[in-house]
PDB file of C-alpha atoms in Angstrom:
ATOM      1  CA  MET A   1       6.304   1.017  -8.932  1.00 52.00           C
ATOM      2  CA  SER A   2       8.999   3.328  -7.524  1.00 48.00           C
ATOM      3  CA  LYS A   3      10.676   0.811  -5.519  1.00 50.00           C
ATOM      4  CA  LYS A   4      14.555   0.881  -4.756  1.00 45.00           C
ATOM      5  CA  LEU A   5      17.027  -0.970  -6.592  1.00 44.00           C
ATOM      6  CA  ARG A   6      17.664  -4.331  -5.256  1.00 37.00           C
ATOM      7  CA  PRO A   7      19.156  -7.429  -6.360  1.00 36.00           C
ATOM      8  CA  VAL A   8      16.199  -9.286  -6.282  1.00 38.00           C
ATOM      9  CA  LEU A   9      12.968  -9.640  -4.550  1.00 38.00           C
ATOM     10  CA  ILE A  10      12.395 -12.230  -1.894  1.00 35.00           C
ATOM     11  CA  GLY A  11       9.030 -12.477  -2.557  1.00 36.00           C
ATOM     12  CA  ALA A  12       5.846 -12.141  -0.176  1.00 34.00           C
ATOM     13  CA  LEU A  13       8.068 -10.696   2.435  1.00 35.00           C
ATOM     14  CA  GLY A  14       8.727 -14.581   2.919  1.00 36.00           C
ATOM     15  CA  ALA A  15       7.138 -16.737   5.575  1.00 35.00           C
ATOM     16  CA  ALA A  16       9.972 -15.802   7.999  1.00 35.00           C
ATOM     17  CA  SER A  17       9.925 -12.011   7.255  1.00 36.00           C
ATOM     18  CA  VAL A  18       6.126 -11.741   7.819  1.00 34.00           C
ATOM     19  CA  ALA A  19       6.418 -13.750  10.846  1.00 34.00           C
ATOM     20  CA  ALA A  20       9.406 -11.402  12.079  1.00 35.00           C
ATOM     21  CA  LEU A  21       6.992  -8.321  11.612  1.00 35.00           C
ATOM     22  CA  VAL A  22       3.909 -10.235  13.477  1.00 34.00           C
ATOM     23  CA  ILE A  23       3.141  -8.689  16.788  1.00 34.00           C
ATOM     24  CA  THR A  24       1.797 -11.413  19.208  1.00 33.00           C
ATOM     25  CA  THR A  25      -0.499 -10.840  21.833  1.00 34.00           C
ATOM     26  CA  PRO A  26      -1.085 -13.364  24.768  1.00 33.00           C
ATOM     27  CA  ALA A  27      -4.351 -14.721  25.022  1.00 36.00           C
ATOM     28  CA  LEU A  28      -6.474 -13.090  27.607  1.00 32.00           C
ATOM     29  CA  SER A  29      -7.140 -15.690  30.439  1.00 33.00           C
ATOM     30  CA  SER A  30      -9.856 -15.224  33.288  1.00 34.00           C
ATOM     31  CA  ALA A  31      -6.936 -13.728  35.470  1.00 38.00           C
ATOM     32  CA  ALA A  32      -6.012 -11.155  32.971  1.00 37.00           C
ATOM     33  CA  PRO A  33      -7.223  -7.708  33.397  1.00 41.00           C
ATOM     34  CA  ALA A  34     -10.161  -6.693  31.101  1.00 42.00           C
ATOM     35  CA  PRO A  35      -9.015  -5.011  27.822  1.00 40.00           C
ATOM     36  CA  SER A  36      -9.288  -1.224  27.880  1.00 43.00           C
ATOM     37  CA  ALA A  37     -11.554   0.784  26.158  1.00 39.00           C
ATOM     38  CA  ALA A  38      -8.804   1.583  23.256  1.00 41.00           C
ATOM     39  CA  SER A  39      -7.994  -2.009  23.162  1.00 39.00           C
ATOM     40  CA  VAL A  40     -11.735  -2.790  22.305  1.00 39.00           C
ATOM     41  CA  SER A  41     -12.185   0.019  19.934  1.00 41.00           C
ATOM     42  CA  ALA A  42      -9.098  -0.978  18.146  1.00 39.00           C
ATOM     43  CA  VAL A  43     -10.506  -4.654  17.608  1.00 41.00           C
ATOM     44  CA  LYS A  44     -13.648  -3.277  16.477  1.00 50.00           C
ATOM     45  CA  ALA A  45     -11.721  -1.243  13.865  1.00 62.00           C
ATOM     46  CA  VAL A  46      -9.947  -3.970  12.055  1.00 90.00           C
ATOM     47  CA  GLY A  47     -10.790  -4.105   8.553  1.00 95.00           C
ATOM     48  CA  ASP A  48     -10.330  -6.312   5.488  1.00 97.00           C
ATOM     49  CA  LEU A  49      -9.318  -4.728   2.385  1.00 98.00           C
ATOM     50  CA  SER A  50      -9.243  -8.086   0.798  1.00 98.00           C
ATOM     51  CA  VAL A  51     -12.991  -8.115   0.527  1.00 98.00           C
ATOM     52  CA  ALA A  52     -13.889  -7.795  -3.296  1.00 98.00           C
ATOM     53  CA  ALA A  53     -15.362  -4.375  -3.106  1.00 98.00           C
ATOM     54  CA  LYS A  54     -12.679  -2.808  -0.989  1.00 98.00           C
ATOM     55  CA  LYS A  55      -9.874  -4.478  -2.881  1.00 98.00           C
ATOM     56  CA  GLU A  56     -11.150  -2.801  -6.044  1.00 98.00           C
ATOM     57  CA  ILE A  57     -11.147   0.871  -4.283  1.00 98.00           C
ATOM     58  CA  ALA A  58      -7.476   0.018  -3.338  1.00 98.00           C
ATOM     59  CA  MET A  59      -6.596  -0.673  -6.873  1.00 98.00           C
ATOM     60  CA  LYS A  60      -8.040   2.516  -8.045  1.00 98.00           C
ATOM     61  CA  LEU A  61      -6.512   4.355  -5.613  1.00 98.00           C
ATOM     62  CA  VAL A  62      -3.163   3.308  -6.432  1.00 97.00           C
ATOM     63  CA  SER A  63      -3.464   3.617 -10.130  1.00 96.00           C
ATOM     64  CA  SER A  64      -4.538   7.128  -9.529  1.00 97.00           C
ATOM     65  CA  ALA A  65      -1.180   7.929  -8.047  1.00 94.00           C
ATOM     66  CA  GLU A  66       0.767   5.527 -10.373  1.00 90.00           C
ATOM     67  CA  ASN A  67      -0.985   5.933 -13.749  1.00 92.00           C
ATOM     68  CA  SER A  68      -3.150   8.949 -13.195  1.00 94.00           C
ATOM     69  CA  SER A  69      -6.197   6.835 -14.341  1.00 96.00           C
ATOM     70  CA  LEU A  70      -8.529   5.052 -11.867  1.00 98.00           C
ATOM     71  CA  ASP A  71      -8.698   2.428 -15.027  1.00 98.00           C
ATOM     72  CA  TRP A  72      -6.292  -0.047 -13.607  1.00 98.00           C
ATOM     73  CA  LYS A  73      -7.052  -2.845 -15.678  1.00 97.00           C
ATOM     74  CA  ALA A  74      -5.829  -0.628 -18.566  1.00 97.00           C
ATOM     75  CA  GLN A  75      -2.422  -0.724 -17.014  1.00 97.00           C
ATOM     76  CA  TYR A  76      -1.621  -4.406 -18.004  1.00 98.00           C
ATOM     77  CA  LYS A  77      -0.022  -3.475 -21.337  1.00 98.00           C
ATOM     78  CA  TYR A  78       1.704  -0.126 -19.787  1.00 97.00           C
ATOM     79  CA  ILE A  79       5.454  -0.139 -20.008  1.00 97.00           C
ATOM     80  CA  GLU A  80       8.261   2.581 -20.320  1.00 96.00           C
ATOM     81  CA  ASP A  81      11.251   3.959 -18.633  1.00 96.00           C
ATOM     82  CA  ILE A  82      10.261   6.971 -16.449  1.00 90.00           C
ATOM     83  CA  GLY A  83      13.808   7.941 -16.103  1.00 89.00           C
ATOM     84  CA  ASP A  84      13.913   6.873 -12.389  1.00 87.00           C
ATOM     85  CA  GLY A  85      17.023   4.725 -12.494  1.00 90.00           C
ATOM     86  CA  ARG A  86      15.050   1.521 -12.483  1.00 92.00           C
ATOM     87  CA  GLY A  87      14.740   0.516 -16.124  1.00 96.00           C
ATOM     88  CA  TYR A  88      11.434  -0.254 -17.381  1.00 97.00           C
ATOM     89  CA  THR A  89       8.464   0.305 -15.341  1.00 95.00           C
ATOM     90  CA  ALA A  90       5.319  -1.818 -16.403  1.00 97.00           C
ATOM     91  CA  GLY A  91       2.003  -3.425 -15.771  1.00 97.00           C
ATOM     92  CA  ILE A  92      -0.679  -2.738 -13.203  1.00 97.00           C
ATOM     93  CA  ILE A  93       1.538  -2.111 -10.284  1.00 93.00           C
ATOM     94  CA  GLY A  94       4.692  -0.747 -11.866  1.00 93.00           C
ATOM     95  CA  PHE A  95       6.980  -3.800 -12.174  1.00 96.00           C
ATOM     96  CA  CYS A  96      10.514  -2.776 -12.809  1.00 95.00           C
ATOM     97  CA  SER A  97      13.237  -4.409 -14.741  1.00 97.00           C
ATOM     98  CA  GLY A  98      15.871  -2.997 -12.418  1.00 95.00           C
ATOM     99  CA  THR A  99      14.326  -4.203  -9.236  1.00 92.00           C
ATOM    100  CA  GLY A 100      13.779  -7.816  -9.666  1.00 94.00           C
ATOM    101  CA  ASP A 101       9.801  -8.067  -9.629  1.00 95.00           C
ATOM    102  CA  MET A 102       9.641  -7.845 -13.425  1.00 98.00           C
ATOM    103  CA  LEU A 103      12.093 -10.860 -13.725  1.00 98.00           C
ATOM    104  CA  GLU A 104       9.962 -12.577 -11.059  1.00 98.00           C
ATOM    105  CA  LEU A 105       6.818 -11.852 -13.002  1.00 98.00           C
ATOM    106  CA  VAL A 106       8.001 -13.031 -16.375  1.00 98.00           C
ATOM    107  CA  GLN A 107       9.562 -16.117 -14.651  1.00 98.00           C
ATOM    108  CA  ALA A 108       6.366 -16.971 -13.029  1.00 98.00           C
ATOM    109  CA  TYR A 109       4.242 -16.145 -16.384  1.00 98.00           C
ATOM    110  CA  THR A 110       6.935 -18.564 -18.439  1.00 98.00           C
ATOM    111  CA  ASP A 111       6.534 -21.100 -15.531  1.00 98.00           C
ATOM    112  CA  ALA A 112       2.764 -21.142 -16.164  1.00 97.00           C
ATOM    113  CA  VAL A 113       3.052 -20.631 -20.009  1.00 98.00           C
ATOM    114  CA  PRO A 114       6.158 -21.785 -21.516  1.00 97.00           C
ATOM    115  CA  ASN A 115       5.504 -20.506 -25.317  1.00 95.00           C
ATOM    116  CA  ASN A 116       4.670 -16.856 -24.241  1.00 98.00           C
ATOM    117  CA  PRO A 117       6.388 -13.616 -25.976  1.00 97.00           C
ATOM    118  CA  LEU A 118       8.169 -12.691 -23.162  1.00 98.00           C
ATOM    119  CA  ALA A 119      10.143 -15.801 -22.186  1.00 98.00           C
ATOM    120  CA  LYS A 120      13.054 -15.126 -24.566  1.00 98.00           C
ATOM    121  CA  TYR A 121      13.876 -12.189 -22.757  1.00 98.00           C
ATOM    122  CA  LEU A 122      14.364 -13.827 -19.367  1.00 98.00           C
ATOM    123  CA  PRO A 123      18.267 -14.017 -20.023  1.00 98.00           C
ATOM    124  CA  ALA A 124      18.227 -10.276 -20.839  1.00 98.00           C
ATOM    125  CA  LEU A 125      15.873  -9.272 -17.770  1.00 98.00           C
ATOM    126  CA  LYS A 126      18.420 -11.301 -15.474  1.00 98.00           C
ATOM    127  CA  LYS A 127      21.511  -9.417 -16.894  1.00 98.00           C
ATOM    128  CA  VAL A 128      19.771  -6.094 -16.296  1.00 98.00           C
ATOM    129  CA  ASN A 129      18.587  -6.590 -12.807  1.00 97.00           C
ATOM    130  CA  GLY A 130      20.083  -4.326 -10.542  1.00 96.00           C
ATOM    131  CA  THR A 131      20.575  -1.494 -13.325  1.00 97.00           C
ATOM    132  CA  ASP A 132      18.605   0.969 -15.687  1.00 96.00           C
ATOM    133  CA  SER A 133      19.830  -0.885 -18.588  1.00 97.00           C
ATOM    134  CA  HIS A 134      17.756  -1.732 -21.691  1.00 98.00           C
ATOM    135  CA  SER A 135      20.351  -4.064 -22.960  1.00 98.00           C
ATOM    136  CA  GLY A 136      18.671  -6.926 -24.912  1.00 98.00           C
ATOM    137  CA  LEU A 137      15.205  -5.586 -24.315  1.00 98.00           C
ATOM    138  CA  GLY A 138      14.451  -2.203 -26.072  1.00 97.00           C
ATOM    139  CA  SER A 139      11.108  -1.790 -28.588  1.00 98.00           C
ATOM    140  CA  ALA A 140      10.926  -5.426 -29.264  1.00 98.00           C
ATOM    141  CA  PHE A 141      10.384  -6.413 -25.551  1.00 98.00           C
ATOM    142  CA  GLU A 142       8.190  -3.498 -25.295  1.00 98.00           C
ATOM    143  CA  SER A 143       5.863  -4.882 -28.211  1.00 98.00           C
ATOM    144  CA  ALA A 144       6.106  -8.318 -26.497  1.00 98.00           C
ATOM    145  CA  TRP A 145       4.904  -7.016 -23.298  1.00 98.00           C
ATOM    146  CA  LYS A 146       1.844  -5.342 -24.882  1.00 98.00           C
ATOM    147  CA  SER A 147       0.978  -8.640 -26.899  1.00 98.00           C
ATOM    148  CA  ALA A 148       1.372 -10.468 -23.889  1.00 98.00           C
ATOM    149  CA  ALA A 149      -0.752  -8.062 -21.873  1.00 98.00           C
ATOM    150  CA  ALA A 150      -3.518  -8.793 -24.353  1.00 98.00           C
ATOM    151  CA  THR A 151      -3.762 -12.505 -22.871  1.00 98.00           C
ATOM    152  CA  THR A 152      -5.695 -13.692 -19.789  1.00 98.00           C
ATOM    153  CA  ALA A 153      -2.860 -15.766 -18.605  1.00 98.00           C
ATOM    154  CA  PHE A 154      -0.321 -12.771 -18.462  1.00 98.00           C
ATOM    155  CA  GLN A 155      -3.045 -10.619 -16.727  1.00 98.00           C
ATOM    156  CA  THR A 156      -3.641 -13.520 -14.248  1.00 98.00           C
ATOM    157  CA  ALA A 157       0.185 -13.554 -13.649  1.00 98.00           C
ATOM    158  CA  GLN A 158       0.368 -10.093 -13.009  1.00 98.00           C
ATOM    159  CA  ASN A 159      -2.610 -10.072 -10.778  1.00 98.00           C
ATOM    160  CA  ASN A 160      -1.110 -13.105  -8.628  1.00 98.00           C
ATOM    161  CA  GLU A 161       2.477 -11.386  -8.438  1.00 98.00           C
ATOM    162  CA  ARG A 162       0.784  -8.051  -7.247  1.00 98.00           C
ATOM    163  CA  ASP A 163      -1.025 -10.119  -4.562  1.00 98.00           C
ATOM    164  CA  ARG A 164       1.873 -12.276  -3.706  1.00 97.00           C
ATOM    165  CA  VAL A 165       4.434  -9.571  -3.209  1.00 96.00           C
ATOM    166  CA  TYR A 166       2.626  -6.720  -2.361  1.00 97.00           C
ATOM    167  CA  PHE A 167      -1.177  -6.603  -1.508  1.00 98.00           C
ATOM    168  CA  ASN A 168      -1.074  -9.942   0.497  1.00 98.00           C
ATOM    169  CA  PRO A 169       1.668  -9.168   2.934  1.00 98.00           C
ATOM    170  CA  ALA A 170       0.496  -5.397   3.457  1.00 98.00           C
ATOM    171  CA  VAL A 171      -3.181  -6.516   4.333  1.00 98.00           C
ATOM    172  CA  SER A 172      -1.476  -9.320   6.498  1.00 98.00           C
ATOM    173  CA  GLN A 173       0.490  -6.700   8.362  1.00 98.00           C
ATOM    174  CA  GLY A 174      -2.126  -4.479   8.603  1.00 98.00           C
ATOM    175  CA  LYS A 175      -4.497  -6.697  10.188  1.00 98.00           C
ATOM    176  CA  THR A 176      -1.880  -7.969  12.678  1.00 98.00           C
ATOM    177  CA  ASP A 177      -1.400  -4.255  13.658  1.00 98.00           C
ATOM    178  CA  GLY A 178      -5.193  -4.106  14.144  1.00 98.00           C
ATOM    179  CA  LEU A 179      -5.509  -1.548  11.201  1.00 98.00           C
ATOM    180  CA  SER A 180      -8.812  -0.472   9.591  1.00 98.00           C
ATOM    181  CA  ASN A 181      -9.305  -0.851   5.838  1.00 98.00           C
ATOM    182  CA  LEU A 182      -7.553   2.826   5.399  1.00 98.00           C
ATOM    183  CA  GLY A 183      -4.503   1.731   7.430  1.00 98.00           C
ATOM    184  CA  GLN A 184      -4.270  -1.537   5.131  1.00 98.00           C
ATOM    185  CA  PHE A 185      -4.186   0.699   2.059  1.00 98.00           C
ATOM    186  CA  ALA A 186      -1.915   3.069   3.409  1.00 98.00           C
ATOM    187  CA  TYR A 187       0.475  -0.209   4.169  1.00 98.00           C
ATOM    188  CA  TYR A 188      -0.442  -1.393   0.847  1.00 98.00           C
ATOM    189  CA  ASP A 189       0.340   2.171  -1.098  1.00 98.00           C
ATOM    190  CA  ALA A 190       3.812   2.393   0.847  1.00 97.00           C
ATOM    191  CA  ILE A 191       4.878  -1.389  -0.252  1.00 97.00           C
ATOM    192  CA  VAL A 192       4.045  -0.476  -3.854  1.00 94.00           C
ATOM    193  CA  MET A 193       5.991   2.459  -3.716  1.00 92.00           C
ATOM    194  CA  HIS A 194       9.074   1.366  -1.529  1.00 92.00           C
ATOM    195  CA  GLY A 195       8.816  -2.493  -1.856  1.00 92.00           C
ATOM    196  CA  PRO A 196       9.003  -5.038   1.002  1.00 92.00           C
ATOM    197  CA  GLY A 197      12.215  -5.244   3.102  1.00 90.00           C
ATOM    198  CA  THR A 198      13.391  -4.014   6.516  1.00 92.00           C
ATOM    199  CA  ASP A 199      15.909  -1.481   5.788  1.00 94.00           C
ATOM    200  CA  HIS A 200      15.093   2.305   6.374  1.00 95.00           C
ATOM    201  CA  SER A 201      13.734   3.135   2.766  1.00 94.00           C
ATOM    202  CA  SER A 202      11.541   0.214   2.700  1.00 96.00           C
ATOM    203  CA  PHE A 203       8.181  -0.646   3.815  1.00 98.00           C
ATOM    204  CA  GLY A 204       9.331  -2.420   6.921  1.00 98.00           C
ATOM    205  CA  GLY A 205      11.759   0.384   7.796  1.00 98.00           C
ATOM    206  CA  ILE A 206       8.990   3.044   7.400  1.00 98.00           C
ATOM    207  CA  ARG A 207       6.818   0.860   9.698  1.00 98.00           C
ATOM    208  CA  SER A 208       9.442   0.440  12.137  1.00 98.00           C
ATOM    209  CA  ALA A 209      10.000   4.195  12.355  1.00 98.00           C
ATOM    210  CA  ALA A 210       6.413   4.943  12.841  1.00 98.00           C
ATOM    211  CA  ILE A 211       6.180   2.256  15.814  1.00 98.00           C
ATOM    212  CA  LYS A 212       8.897   4.166  17.660  1.00 98.00           C
ATOM    213  CA  LYS A 213       6.689   7.417  17.494  1.00 98.00           C
ATOM    214  CA  ALA A 214       3.292   5.684  17.946  1.00 98.00           C
ATOM    215  CA  LYS A 215       1.510   2.443  19.191  1.00 98.00           C
ATOM    216  CA  PRO A 216      -0.643   0.682  16.307  1.00 98.00           C
ATOM    217  CA  PRO A 217      -4.053  -0.208  17.645  1.00 98.00           C
ATOM    218  CA  SER A 218      -2.839  -3.802  18.215  1.00 98.00           C
ATOM    219  CA  GLN A 219      -0.602  -2.376  21.037  1.00 97.00           C
ATOM    220  CA  GLY A 220      -3.506  -0.173  22.492  1.00 97.00           C
ATOM    221  CA  GLY A 221      -2.738   2.887  20.369  1.00 97.00           C
ATOM    222  CA  ASP A 222      -4.782   5.016  18.591  1.00 97.00           C
ATOM    223  CA  GLU A 223      -5.001   4.291  15.018  1.00 98.00           C
ATOM    224  CA  ALA A 224      -5.287   8.081  14.024  1.00 98.00           C
ATOM    225  CA  THR A 225      -2.203   8.704  15.732  1.00 98.00           C
ATOM    226  CA  TYR A 226      -0.369   6.045  14.397  1.00 98.00           C
ATOM    227  CA  LEU A 227      -1.306   6.668  10.928  1.00 98.00           C
ATOM    228  CA  LYS A 228       0.012  10.094  11.207  1.00 98.00           C
ATOM    229  CA  ALA A 229       3.305   8.785  12.563  1.00 98.00           C
ATOM    230  CA  PHE A 230       3.491   6.466   9.593  1.00 98.00           C
ATOM    231  CA  PHE A 231       2.655   9.264   7.193  1.00 98.00           C
ATOM    232  CA  ALA A 232       5.326  11.163   8.654  1.00 98.00           C
ATOM    233  CA  ALA A 233       7.877   8.464   8.544  1.00 98.00           C
ATOM    234  CA  ARG A 234       7.081   7.617   4.867  1.00 98.00           C
ATOM    235  CA  LYS A 235       7.322  11.407   3.734  1.00 98.00           C
ATOM    236  CA  ILE A 236      10.864  11.455   4.860  1.00 97.00           C
ATOM    237  CA  VAL A 237      11.833   8.835   3.071  1.00 96.00           C
ATOM    238  CA  MET A 238       9.906   9.833  -0.020  1.00 96.00           C
ATOM    239  CA  ASN A 239      11.795  13.386   0.284  1.00 95.00           C
ATOM    240  CA  GLU A 240      14.977  11.651   0.215  1.00 94.00           C
ATOM    241  CA  GLU A 241      14.634  11.010  -3.483  1.00 83.00           C
ATOM    242  CA  GLU A 242      13.563  13.308  -6.279  1.00 80.00           C
ATOM    243  CA  ALA A 243      11.286  10.931  -7.936  1.00 75.00           C
ATOM    244  CA  HIS A 244       9.212  10.601  -4.872  1.00 79.00           C
ATOM    245  CA  SER A 245       9.268  14.185  -3.437  1.00 87.00           C
ATOM    246  CA  ASP A 246       5.749  14.899  -4.528  1.00 94.00           C
ATOM    247  CA  THR A 247       3.772  13.484  -1.411  1.00 97.00           C
ATOM    248  CA  SER A 248       0.503  14.375  -2.429  1.00 97.00           C
ATOM    249  CA  ARG A 249      -0.714  10.702  -2.683  1.00 97.00           C
ATOM    250  CA  ILE A 250      -0.571  11.056   1.174  1.00 98.00           C
ATOM    251  CA  ASP A 251      -1.674  14.776   1.580  1.00 98.00           C
ATOM    252  CA  THR A 252      -4.243  15.060  -0.359  1.00 98.00           C
ATOM    253  CA  GLU A 253      -5.369  11.496  -0.371  1.00 98.00           C
ATOM    254  CA  GLN A 254      -4.807   9.325   2.640  1.00 98.00           C
ATOM    255  CA  VAL A 255      -4.753  12.207   4.883  1.00 98.00           C
ATOM    256  CA  THR A 256      -8.231  13.433   3.380  1.00 98.00           C
ATOM    257  CA  PHE A 257      -9.742   9.989   4.220  1.00 98.00           C
ATOM    258  CA  LEU A 258      -8.121  10.254   7.865  1.00 98.00           C
ATOM    259  CA  ASN A 259      -9.322  13.728   8.626  1.00 98.00           C
ATOM    260  CA  ALA A 260     -12.721  12.528   7.401  1.00 98.00           C
ATOM    261  CA  GLY A 261     -12.811   9.691   9.979  1.00 97.00           C
ATOM    262  CA  ASN A 262     -13.367   7.577   6.859  1.00 98.00           C
ATOM    263  CA  PHE A 263     -11.439   4.449   8.165  1.00 98.00           C
ATOM    264  CA  ASP A 264     -13.524   1.992   6.195  1.00 98.00           C
ATOM    265  CA  LEU A 265     -13.094   3.692   3.002  1.00 98.00           C
ATOM    266  CA  HIS A 266     -16.730   3.613   2.409  1.00 97.00           C
ATOM    267  CA  THR A 267     -17.683   5.572  -0.691  1.00 98.00           C
ATOM    268  CA  PRO A 268     -18.186   8.045  -2.187  1.00 98.00           C
ATOM    269  CA  LEU A 269     -14.599   8.942  -1.901  1.00 98.00           C
ATOM    270  CA  LYS A 270     -13.054  12.473  -3.464  1.00 98.00           C
ATOM    271  CA  TRP A 271      -9.297  12.874  -3.513  1.00 98.00           C
ATOM    272  CA  LYS A 272      -6.522  14.587  -5.424  1.00 98.00           C
ATOM    273  CA  VAL A 273      -3.247  13.451  -6.542  1.00 97.00           C
ATOM    274  CA  TYR A 274      -0.481  15.723  -8.099  1.00 95.00           C
ATOM    275  CA  GLY A 275      -3.294  18.023  -8.139  1.00 96.00           C
ATOM    276  CA  ASP A 276      -5.729  16.171 -10.391  1.00 97.00           C
ATOM    277  CA  SER A 277      -9.066  15.327  -8.890  1.00 98.00           C
ATOM    278  CA  TYR A 278     -10.953  11.806  -8.731  1.00 98.00           C
ATOM    279  CA  THR A 279     -14.309  10.428  -7.458  1.00 98.00           C
ATOM    280  CA  ILE A 280     -15.147   6.894  -6.566  1.00 98.00           C
ATOM    281  CA  ASN A 281     -19.080   7.062  -6.113  1.00 97.00           C
TER     282      ASN A 281
END
C-alpha cells in the first residue's frame, strides 16, 4: 500500500468517522415530490462489491496494480522495502511498517495466536512506526513474515485487517453514495493507496474534493460525471508524490471500464496497468 506516513491507523475509519461521511436522505412521505428519473436510475445502479464473485474481481484488480499479478493470494508472503519512505511493504494489501497498519495487523494476529513467529517483533514495530527504519527488524523479520504467511491463521489475519480497515469502509461509503460496483471499487483502490482519513491526501479528502465538483448519485448526480471528478481529484494527489505519479491504474484501468459503461464490472474485463495487459474472463 502506498499510504502516507501517519502515527497509527484508527481502523475502519471508525464508527464515528464513517457516520460523519454518511449522507443522510430524508424518507419520502406521501407529500414529498416524486423522485427524479436521475434519482431512480441512481438507486437502481447501486452495486454490492462485497458479493463473493465481485470481491474476487476487486482483489485481482488491486493486485494487478500493487503486485503486477492477478494472483493476489500469492502475496500473503510478499515483503520488501520499495524505497517509498514507508519502511517495509508486505502482504495482500501492502501493509507498511511505517504507517501503522502493519503494526495493527501483527497485534491482531498475536491476539489470536500468541505464539507466532512475528509476536517478538511487536516492540520493534512500535518503535519504527512513522518512519522508514528497519531497526529491530531486518532479514530475520522478513523470514518470520514469510514463515507466518504459510499459515492459515496469518492469512486470515491479513484478510480480516484488509476488510476492517479498507474494503468494508470503502464499500459502505460507496453504497451510501449510491455507487455501482465500479464506483465502490474506485473507492477501495483509492483507500488502499492513500489510506483512510479526511485530510487532503487521504481517501476522505479526495472524496470531499470530488463532491465539490460533482454530486454523487445519492444526491441526484450522474455517476459517470461524479467518478470523473473523483478520478481527477485523486490524480492531483497522486501527482504530488513521485511514487504515485504513474496514474495508469486510473487511466487505463478504471477509466477504461467507465468508458465502456461497465458499471457492474461484469466479465470479461481487459485493462492495462503500468503498460502491462491483464484479462479476467
